[in-house]
Amino acid sequence: KGAFITEFEEAMLKGDMDLAVHSAKDMPMELAEGLDIWMVLERADARDVLVTRKEDGADDYAKKKTRIIGTGSPRRQIQIESLMDAECRLLRGNVPTRIEKLRQGMYDGIILAAAGLKRLGLEKEEDLCYRYLSYDEMIPAGGQGIVTVEGRNNNDLKALFEACSDRAAQLELETERYILKRLGAGCHEPVGVFSRIEGEEIQIRLLLEENKKPRRGSITGSVKNRLELADRL
């Protein structure tokens, strides 16, 4: 929990850094004392993507045989195994490294975040097929697709960044982090949570594990009642 940002937080508290930029899904539920989320950028595509080699065929994920799928996420594993006959194996490294492992034949497919692929310009590789998984098929990690800026509470820059925050993404992130905090969930539990605001309404989706199988639920209501809705869900 927070393994990716601890050093950044220590540097900010020492005054060696003014701010840090994070993927929201990497942030711990409890930030270090004296630090806060200054800014939430507009949310990118929050879906997960099953990436396969084109030589295997675009619909290879649907074949009735066990496929070796690379992922380091229990959340992704429990959901992909409910969609297809899959054996999940550990996948590490940055996005280009993971794609290269796929090309080398170490896996039949790998699961990556759409936002990361698109930000790196790797969503249209000619030798690869991309299967964008719907939110009904795979509920994302809390904060997936969102970039945040974190800094000290007493820094004069804070107000400038807050003024530029995307309001919808900020409320979605607050809702998702609220649920994760209530569940005490980190990156090692198979938990997915995703909220989407449209107009004055918000839909919240939640994934939990029950008897080693995914259990999904959702709830829709007024944005102003989002935390009450989260409690009910």
XYZ file of C-alpha atoms in Angstrom:
233
model
C 0.000 0.000 0.000
C 1.661 3.168 -1.216
C 4.867 1.359 -2.179
C 5.293 3.565 -5.248
C 5.019 6.943 -3.528
C 6.659 6.666 -0.088
C 9.959 8.200 -1.228
C 8.124 11.067 -2.921
C 6.174 11.855 0.235
C 9.335 11.833 2.345
C 11.022 14.248 -0.082
C 8.038 16.627 -0.036
C 7.881 16.659 3.758
C 11.627 17.479 3.866
C 11.095 20.329 1.417
C 13.221 18.723 -1.301
C 10.198 18.592 -3.636
C 7.209 20.886 -4.052
C 4.853 18.342 -5.570
C 4.573 14.853 -7.020
C 2.493 13.432 -9.863
C 0.909 10.019 -9.324
C -1.403 7.491 -10.872
C -4.330 7.730 -8.476
C -4.675 3.965 -8.156
C -1.138 3.797 -6.680
C -1.925 6.179 -3.833
C -2.503 4.789 -0.319
C -5.791 5.461 1.433
C -4.026 7.488 4.120
C -1.612 10.151 2.895
C 1.308 11.202 5.063
C 0.387 13.874 7.605
C 0.820 17.345 6.116
C 0.202 16.232 2.531
C -2.930 16.442 0.399
C -4.180 15.843 -3.124
C -3.895 19.220 -4.813
C -5.278 18.429 -8.224
C -7.165 15.709 -10.084
C -6.820 15.672 -13.861
C -9.642 14.775 -16.229
C -10.144 11.024 -16.233
C -8.809 9.027 -19.174
C -10.215 5.700 -20.404
C -10.545 3.643 -17.213
C -11.056 0.255 -18.879
C -8.707 -2.708 -18.811
C -7.480 -4.202 -22.080
C -6.655 -7.792 -22.984
C -3.724 -7.601 -25.390
C -2.876 -10.598 -27.601
C -0.584 -11.234 -30.552
C -2.288 -10.698 -33.920
C -0.842 -13.960 -35.230
C -3.023 -15.762 -32.672
C -6.214 -14.213 -34.059
C -8.339 -11.314 -32.834
C -10.801 -13.586 -31.029
C -8.227 -15.866 -29.445
C -9.417 -14.934 -25.933
C -12.723 -16.708 -26.643
C -11.265 -20.064 -27.700
C -12.202 -23.029 -25.532
C -8.709 -23.822 -24.269
C -6.639 -22.590 -21.386
C -4.754 -19.404 -22.166
C -1.750 -18.159 -20.199
C -2.618 -14.599 -19.165
C -0.077 -12.258 -17.624
C -1.133 -10.001 -14.766
C 0.119 -9.086 -11.323
C -3.336 -8.008 -10.148
C -5.635 -10.278 -8.081
C -8.515 -8.045 -9.203
C -7.783 -8.727 -12.867
C -7.088 -12.405 -12.274
C -10.378 -13.218 -10.585
C -12.343 -11.415 -13.292
C -10.526 -12.726 -16.369
C -10.805 -16.287 -15.051
C -14.575 -15.810 -14.889
C -14.635 -14.674 -18.535
C -12.498 -17.375 -20.135
C -10.537 -20.544 -19.505
C -7.372 -18.861 -18.288
C -4.338 -19.561 -16.177
C -2.924 -16.318 -14.808
C 0.808 -15.924 -14.283
C 2.722 -13.100 -12.677
C 3.612 -10.193 -14.970
C 5.968 -7.400 -13.881
C 7.744 -4.449 -15.464
C 6.706 -1.216 -17.145
C 4.249 -1.269 -20.041
C 6.801 -1.630 -22.896
C 8.525 -4.441 -20.982
C 5.233 -6.259 -20.484
C 4.367 -5.940 -24.165
C 7.782 -7.287 -25.148
C 7.230 -10.331 -22.916
C 3.973 -10.937 -24.783
C 5.765 -10.686 -28.126
C 8.363 -13.169 -26.931
C 5.612 -15.726 -26.332
C 5.913 -15.801 -22.553
C 2.138 -15.264 -22.359
C -0.833 -15.790 -24.667
C -2.248 -12.473 -23.515
C -1.645 -9.729 -20.982
C -4.002 -7.304 -19.267
C -3.079 -3.621 -19.214
C -4.822 -0.353 -18.387
C -6.198 1.449 -21.433
C -5.081 4.803 -20.030
C -1.452 3.701 -19.809
C -1.452 2.277 -23.331
C -2.938 5.450 -24.796
C -0.673 7.825 -22.854
C 2.372 5.925 -24.139
C 1.061 5.706 -27.701
C 1.071 1.903 -27.606
C -2.620 1.280 -28.294
C -2.229 0.677 -32.056
C 0.738 -1.675 -32.433
C 0.326 -3.452 -35.784
C 1.270 -6.897 -34.492
C -1.094 -6.806 -31.508
C -4.839 -7.148 -30.929
C -6.653 -5.130 -28.285
C -9.805 -6.335 -26.555
C -11.238 -3.479 -24.478
C -13.085 -5.059 -21.564
C -16.396 -3.426 -20.666
C -17.163 -2.342 -17.120
C -19.629 -5.254 -16.939
C -16.782 -7.662 -17.752
C -14.032 -6.131 -15.645
C -14.454 -3.445 -12.986
C -11.307 -1.284 -12.807
C -9.143 -0.484 -9.814
C -10.164 2.539 -7.757
C -8.704 5.653 -9.365
C -7.750 3.915 -12.605
C -7.279 6.388 -15.459
C -6.816 9.354 -13.110
C -3.607 11.343 -12.610
C -3.227 13.376 -9.415
C -0.893 16.019 -8.048
C 0.115 15.718 -4.381
C 1.849 18.342 -2.254
C 2.200 19.929 1.183
C -0.795 21.615 2.768
C 1.223 24.738 3.621
C 2.544 25.321 0.100
C 1.297 28.525 -1.580
C 1.000 26.678 -4.892
C -1.816 24.481 -3.582
C -4.660 26.922 -4.360
C -3.493 27.346 -7.959
C -3.585 23.623 -8.619
C -6.908 23.124 -6.827
C -8.490 25.723 -9.106
C -7.539 23.608 -12.140
C -8.898 20.311 -10.819
C -11.464 18.439 -12.929
C -14.573 18.429 -10.771
C -16.153 15.204 -12.043
C -12.912 13.220 -11.787
C -12.311 14.635 -8.307
C -15.729 13.495 -7.052
C -15.333 10.085 -8.693
C -11.926 9.627 -7.078
C -13.197 10.735 -3.660
C -16.044 8.209 -3.920
C -13.771 5.346 -4.935
C -11.169 6.114 -2.270
C -13.938 6.335 0.331
C -15.054 2.792 -0.504
C -11.498 1.423 -0.573
C -10.787 3.023 2.790
C -13.919 1.479 4.304
C -12.861 -1.926 2.984
C -9.245 -1.473 4.051
C -8.285 -2.526 0.540
C -4.910 -2.163 -1.135
C -3.359 -3.571 -4.301
C -3.160 -7.116 -2.914
C -6.896 -7.666 -2.546
C -9.222 -8.530 -5.456
C -11.275 -5.349 -5.124
C -12.498 -3.181 -7.969
C -14.455 0.043 -7.702
C -15.475 2.457 -10.431
C -17.799 5.443 -10.427
C -19.041 7.519 -13.340
C -20.798 10.875 -13.157
C -23.256 11.845 -15.870
C -25.054 15.103 -15.244
C -26.366 15.061 -11.681
C -26.248 11.266 -11.332
C -23.473 8.909 -10.341
C -23.223 5.175 -10.911
C -20.913 3.212 -8.623
C -19.725 -0.311 -9.393
C -18.037 -2.596 -6.879
C -16.234 -5.916 -7.202
C -15.453 -8.185 -4.250
C -14.343 -11.790 -3.956
C -16.784 -14.359 -2.616
C -15.845 -18.057 -2.501
C -12.939 -17.357 -4.882
C -15.329 -15.936 -7.477
C -16.122 -12.332 -8.448
C -19.208 -10.747 -6.966
C -20.290 -7.494 -8.604
C -22.798 -4.874 -7.564
C -23.803 -1.396 -8.633
C -25.916 1.504 -7.464
C -27.080 4.747 -9.091
C -28.312 7.976 -7.569
C -27.704 11.655 -7.037
C -24.109 12.897 -7.033
C -24.756 14.844 -3.833
C -25.640 11.558 -2.088
C -22.596 9.683 -3.422
C -21.167 8.706 -0.036
C -24.537 7.449 1.202
C -24.824 5.422 -1.991
C -21.316 4.085 -1.408
C -22.279 3.017 2.114
C -25.333 1.171 0.812
C -23.346 -0.565 -1.902
